[in-house]
Amino acid sequence: RRTGIHPAQVLAPGRPAAAIRAVAADRRADLVVVGAHGRGRARLRLGSTATELAHSCPVPVLVVPATAGDGTA
């Protein structure tokens, strides 16, 4: 069954948030998915890239929390 969803992983040079915004615009993305590092007091704490994207990305941003306390998303 076709979903119409075409995820992509892209490696781009530059500052992470700026590069992600540029790729999202270039590819006319519908959604950007980024991970939260999950460190600190709060269970879901955003890093600087996720925070910057949440405030400046031209498309919706989905922040995925870290898994099982290992600090990876």
Short mmCIF file of C-alpha atoms in Angstrom, two decimals:
data_model
loop_
_atom_site.label_atom_id
_atom_site.label_comp_id
_atom_site.label_asym_id
_atom_site.label_seq_id
_atom_site.Cartn_x
_atom_site.Cartn_y
_atom_site.Cartn_z
CA ARG A 1 0.00 0.00 0.00
CA ARG A 2 1.42 3.37 -0.97
CA THR A 3 1.57 5.97 1.76
CA GLY A 4 3.02 8.90 -0.14
CA ILE A 5 5.68 9.23 2.54
CA HIS A 6 9.25 9.50 1.26
CA PRO A 7 11.69 9.88 4.17
CA ALA A 8 15.28 10.83 3.44
CA GLN A 9 18.53 11.08 5.35
CA VAL A 10 20.75 13.90 4.16
CA LEU A 11 24.32 14.84 5.05
CA ALA A 12 24.89 18.56 4.58
CA PRO A 13 27.80 20.85 5.52
CA GLY A 14 27.50 23.87 7.79
CA ARG A 15 25.89 24.76 11.09
CA PRO A 16 23.31 22.04 11.82
CA ALA A 17 20.16 24.15 12.20
CA ALA A 18 20.98 26.32 9.17
CA ALA A 19 21.83 23.27 7.05
CA ILE A 20 18.63 21.47 8.07
CA ARG A 21 16.51 24.56 7.26
CA ALA A 22 18.19 24.86 3.84
CA VAL A 23 17.68 21.19 3.00
CA ALA A 24 14.04 21.32 4.18
CA ALA A 25 13.39 24.32 1.94
CA ASP A 26 15.31 22.86 -1.03
CA ARG A 27 13.46 19.54 -0.85
CA ARG A 28 10.12 21.17 -0.02
CA ALA A 29 9.87 19.00 3.09
CA ASP A 30 6.56 18.61 4.92
CA LEU A 31 8.21 17.73 8.25
CA VAL A 32 11.63 17.74 9.90
CA VAL A 33 12.37 15.10 12.55
CA VAL A 34 15.18 15.72 15.06
CA GLY A 35 16.29 14.02 18.23
CA ALA A 36 16.43 15.43 21.74
CA HIS A 37 19.49 14.39 23.71
CA GLY A 38 17.49 13.80 26.90
CA ARG A 39 20.18 14.93 29.34
CA GLY A 40 19.61 16.99 32.45
CA ARG A 41 16.74 17.30 34.90
CA ALA A 42 13.91 17.33 32.40
CA ARG A 43 13.01 14.08 30.74
CA LEU A 44 12.78 15.78 27.36
CA ARG A 45 15.41 18.48 27.15
CA LEU A 46 16.09 20.02 23.79
CA GLY A 47 19.57 20.66 22.52
CA SER A 48 20.54 23.89 20.81
CA THR A 49 19.86 22.55 17.30
CA ALA A 50 16.38 21.25 18.17
CA THR A 51 15.56 24.48 19.99
CA GLU A 52 16.72 26.66 17.10
CA LEU A 53 14.76 24.57 14.60
CA ALA A 54 11.62 24.63 16.73
CA HIS A 55 11.74 28.44 16.60
CA SER A 56 12.95 29.05 13.06
CA CYS A 57 12.24 26.14 10.70
CA PRO A 58 9.78 26.99 7.90
CA VAL A 59 8.12 23.56 8.25
CA PRO A 60 6.83 21.67 11.32
CA VAL A 61 9.49 20.05 13.51
CA LEU A 62 8.94 16.76 15.35
CA VAL A 63 11.35 16.30 18.27
CA VAL A 64 11.92 12.66 19.19
CA PRO A 65 13.03 11.98 22.78
CA ALA A 66 16.10 9.94 23.62
CA THR A 67 15.53 6.22 24.20
CA ALA A 68 16.00 4.33 27.46
CA GLY A 69 18.21 6.98 29.03
CA ASP A 70 21.13 6.24 26.71
CA GLY A 71 21.28 9.81 25.37
CA THR A 72 20.61 8.86 21.76
CA ALA A 73 17.53 9.58 19.75
#
